[in-house]
């Protein structure tokens, strides 16, 4: 992603070094990070390591509102071995928004915009949410994803087993 892309109210571009401070603030809040599968990045070293991975990841996308970073979005390739996904191009998505931007339709705008873009290059797009994250599950369904299955796995960064609903479009 080389240029800025725009949806109705938001702008998107590759994450850059100047995004470090606003993302540091957002990702220091456990009510934001834990529903995304990791603990708040409280130490500078932990945040630096996480941020470097976002910058190095060619699919790390800054989400901006009026030139202010309000979160990030990620697209990642999925290798699926079961039918009907086997041999198909599959992508997974995830995003985080600062708490003050929740419940204002930004999450829906992000997921709808990026799903449309992803479906131009991929056969299937997956979105997952912890079973107890009612807001994320509702948002995913609202964006036209259909429930596929539940799965449980150990989330090392949370230190516990969590169950997720998996959705596809």
GROMACS .gro file of C-alpha atoms in nm:
model
  169
    1UNK     CA    1   0.000   0.000   0.000
    2UNK     CA    2   0.174   0.311  -0.124
    3UNK     CA    3  -0.090   0.583  -0.113
    4UNK     CA    4  -0.356   0.711   0.122
    5UNK     CA    5  -0.693   0.544   0.071
    6UNK     CA    6  -1.021   0.688   0.196
    7UNK     CA    7  -1.358   0.558   0.306
    8UNK     CA    8  -1.646   0.789   0.397
    9UNK     CA    9  -1.488   0.947   0.708
   10UNK     CA   10  -1.155   0.770   0.749
   11UNK     CA   11  -0.816   0.762   0.579
   12UNK     CA   12  -0.577   0.467   0.563
   13UNK     CA   13  -0.205   0.444   0.491
   14UNK     CA   14   0.091   0.227   0.577
   15UNK     CA   15   0.200   0.262   0.939
   16UNK     CA   16   0.499   0.497   0.974
   17UNK     CA   17   0.733   0.602   1.254
   18UNK     CA   18   0.527   0.911   1.343
   19UNK     CA   19   0.235   0.681   1.436
   20UNK     CA   20   0.434   0.550   1.732
   21UNK     CA   21   0.309   0.792   1.999
   22UNK     CA   22  -0.065   0.777   1.920
   23UNK     CA   23  -0.056   0.398   1.889
   24UNK     CA   24   0.140   0.378   2.217
   25UNK     CA   25  -0.145   0.557   2.394
   26UNK     CA   26  -0.413   0.334   2.237
   27UNK     CA   27  -0.225   0.009   2.301
   28UNK     CA   28  -0.153   0.084   2.668
   29UNK     CA   29  -0.522   0.031   2.751
   30UNK     CA   30  -0.605  -0.332   2.842
   31UNK     CA   31  -0.973  -0.279   2.753
   32UNK     CA   32  -0.851  -0.223   2.395
   33UNK     CA   33  -0.576  -0.484   2.362
   34UNK     CA   34  -0.717  -0.784   2.550
   35UNK     CA   35  -1.020  -0.823   2.318
   36UNK     CA   36  -0.761  -0.825   2.035
   37UNK     CA   37  -0.571  -1.113   2.198
   38UNK     CA   38  -0.280  -0.950   2.380
   39UNK     CA   39  -0.204  -0.767   2.702
   40UNK     CA   40  -0.163  -0.390   2.712
   41UNK     CA   41   0.185  -0.290   2.601
   42UNK     CA   42   0.289  -0.121   2.924
   43UNK     CA   43   0.667  -0.123   2.895
   44UNK     CA   44   0.851   0.081   2.636
   45UNK     CA   45   1.046  -0.227   2.525
   46UNK     CA   46   0.730  -0.433   2.468
   47UNK     CA   47   0.568  -0.152   2.274
   48UNK     CA   48   0.881  -0.089   2.066
   49UNK     CA   49   0.898  -0.458   1.968
   50UNK     CA   50   0.527  -0.463   1.876
   51UNK     CA   51   0.550  -0.138   1.682
   52UNK     CA   52   0.855  -0.254   1.485
   53UNK     CA   53   0.658  -0.559   1.373
   54UNK     CA   54   0.371  -0.334   1.262
   55UNK     CA   55   0.609  -0.117   1.059
   56UNK     CA   56   0.787  -0.415   0.906
   57UNK     CA   57   0.455  -0.584   0.826
   58UNK     CA   58   0.360  -0.468   0.480
   59UNK     CA   59  -0.005  -0.516   0.577
   60UNK     CA   60  -0.005  -0.291   0.884
   61UNK     CA   61  -0.236   0.002   0.809
   62UNK     CA   62  -0.286   0.319   1.013
   63UNK     CA   63  -0.647   0.433   1.055
   64UNK     CA   64  -0.680   0.812   1.059
   65UNK     CA   65  -0.964   1.051   1.135
   66UNK     CA   66  -0.896   1.415   1.048
   67UNK     CA   67  -0.522   1.333   1.019
   68UNK     CA   68  -0.519   1.179   1.369
   69UNK     CA   69  -0.424   0.812   1.416
   70UNK     CA   70  -0.716   0.641   1.590
   71UNK     CA   71  -0.612   0.276   1.544
   72UNK     CA   72  -0.467   0.023   1.306
   73UNK     CA   73  -0.586  -0.250   1.070
   74UNK     CA   74  -0.408  -0.568   0.958
   75UNK     CA   75  -0.458  -0.804   0.668
   76UNK     CA   76  -0.280  -1.139   0.674
   77UNK     CA   77  -0.280  -1.436   0.440
   78UNK     CA   78  -0.436  -1.757   0.569
   79UNK     CA   79  -0.344  -2.106   0.449
   80UNK     CA   80  -0.657  -2.313   0.482
   81UNK     CA   81  -0.643  -2.691   0.439
   82UNK     CA   82  -1.012  -2.777   0.464
   83UNK     CA   83  -1.276  -2.751   0.193
   84UNK     CA   84  -1.408  -2.526   0.049
   85UNK     CA   85  -1.105  -2.306   0.128
   86UNK     CA   86  -0.826  -2.544   0.027
   87UNK     CA   87  -0.630  -2.406  -0.267
   88UNK     CA   88  -0.811  -2.072  -0.247
   89UNK     CA   89  -0.670  -1.730  -0.160
   90UNK     CA   90  -0.778  -1.655   0.196
   91UNK     CA   91  -0.712  -1.352   0.416
   92UNK     CA   92  -0.774  -1.277   0.780
   93UNK     CA   93  -0.836  -0.930   0.918
   94UNK     CA   94  -0.815  -0.758   1.252
   95UNK     CA   95  -0.818  -0.405   1.382
   96UNK     CA   96  -0.798  -0.198   1.696
   97UNK     CA   97  -0.952   0.144   1.759
   98UNK     CA   98  -0.896   0.382   2.049
   99UNK     CA   99  -1.172   0.361   2.308
  100UNK     CA  100  -1.312   0.708   2.233
  101UNK     CA  101  -1.384   0.594   1.875
  102UNK     CA  102  -1.596   0.293   1.971
  103UNK     CA  103  -1.972   0.286   1.909
  104UNK     CA  104  -1.958   0.559   1.642
  105UNK     CA  105  -1.968   0.338   1.332
  106UNK     CA  106  -1.595   0.359   1.260
  107UNK     CA  107  -1.542  -0.015   1.307
  108UNK     CA  108  -1.822  -0.091   1.063
  109UNK     CA  109  -1.681   0.159   0.814
  110UNK     CA  110  -1.333   0.005   0.841
  111UNK     CA  111  -1.447  -0.355   0.804
  112UNK     CA  112  -1.685  -0.283   0.515
  113UNK     CA  113  -1.424  -0.077   0.327
  114UNK     CA  114  -1.142  -0.327   0.367
  115UNK     CA  115  -1.356  -0.633   0.304
  116UNK     CA  116  -1.459  -0.487  -0.031
  117UNK     CA  117  -1.092  -0.420  -0.119
  118UNK     CA  118  -0.974  -0.762   0.002
  119UNK     CA  119  -1.243  -0.949  -0.192
  120UNK     CA  120  -1.098  -0.803  -0.514
  121UNK     CA  121  -0.784  -1.016  -0.463
  122UNK     CA  122  -0.892  -1.297  -0.230
  123UNK     CA  123  -1.158  -1.567  -0.253
  124UNK     CA  124  -1.240  -1.560   0.120
  125UNK     CA  125  -1.195  -1.311   0.402
  126UNK     CA  126  -1.206  -1.422   0.767
  127UNK     CA  127  -1.276  -1.220   1.081
  128UNK     CA  128  -1.267  -1.368   1.431
  129UNK     CA  129  -1.375  -1.243   1.773
  130UNK     CA  130  -1.368  -1.387   2.122
  131UNK     CA  131  -1.707  -1.536   2.206
  132UNK     CA  132  -1.756  -1.289   2.494
  133UNK     CA  133  -1.678  -0.984   2.275
  134UNK     CA  134  -2.040  -0.910   2.187
  135UNK     CA  135  -1.969  -0.578   2.014
  136UNK     CA  136  -1.709  -0.727   1.776
  137UNK     CA  137  -1.928  -1.028   1.696
  138UNK     CA  138  -2.222  -0.798   1.617
  139UNK     CA  139  -2.003  -0.573   1.401
  140UNK     CA  140  -1.866  -0.867   1.201
  141UNK     CA  141  -2.216  -1.000   1.133
  142UNK     CA  142  -2.340  -0.651   1.044
  143UNK     CA  143  -2.069  -0.637   0.776
  144UNK     CA  144  -2.208  -0.947   0.602
  145UNK     CA  145  -1.980  -1.215   0.744
  146UNK     CA  146  -2.136  -1.551   0.821
  147UNK     CA  147  -2.051  -1.769   1.119
  148UNK     CA  148  -1.830  -2.070   1.036
  149UNK     CA  149  -1.719  -2.228   1.364
  150UNK     CA  150  -1.585  -2.184   1.714
  151UNK     CA  151  -1.229  -2.270   1.800
  152UNK     CA  152  -1.030  -2.257   2.120
  153UNK     CA  153  -0.663  -2.190   2.147
  154UNK     CA  154  -0.401  -2.078   2.392
  155UNK     CA  155  -0.327  -1.708   2.357
  156UNK     CA  156   0.028  -1.686   2.484
  157UNK     CA  157   0.018  -1.309   2.524
  158UNK     CA  158  -0.292  -1.336   2.743
  159UNK     CA  159  -0.170  -1.649   2.921
  160UNK     CA  160  -0.497  -1.840   2.880
  161UNK     CA  161  -0.714  -2.045   2.648
  162UNK     CA  162  -0.984  -1.843   2.475
  163UNK     CA  163  -1.268  -1.942   2.244
  164UNK     CA  164  -1.336  -1.746   1.927
  165UNK     CA  165  -1.620  -1.730   1.679
  166UNK     CA  166  -1.485  -1.745   1.324
  167UNK     CA  167  -1.670  -1.573   1.040
  168UNK     CA  168  -1.614  -1.569   0.663
  169UNK     CA  169  -1.714  -1.360   0.369
   0.00000   0.00000   0.00000
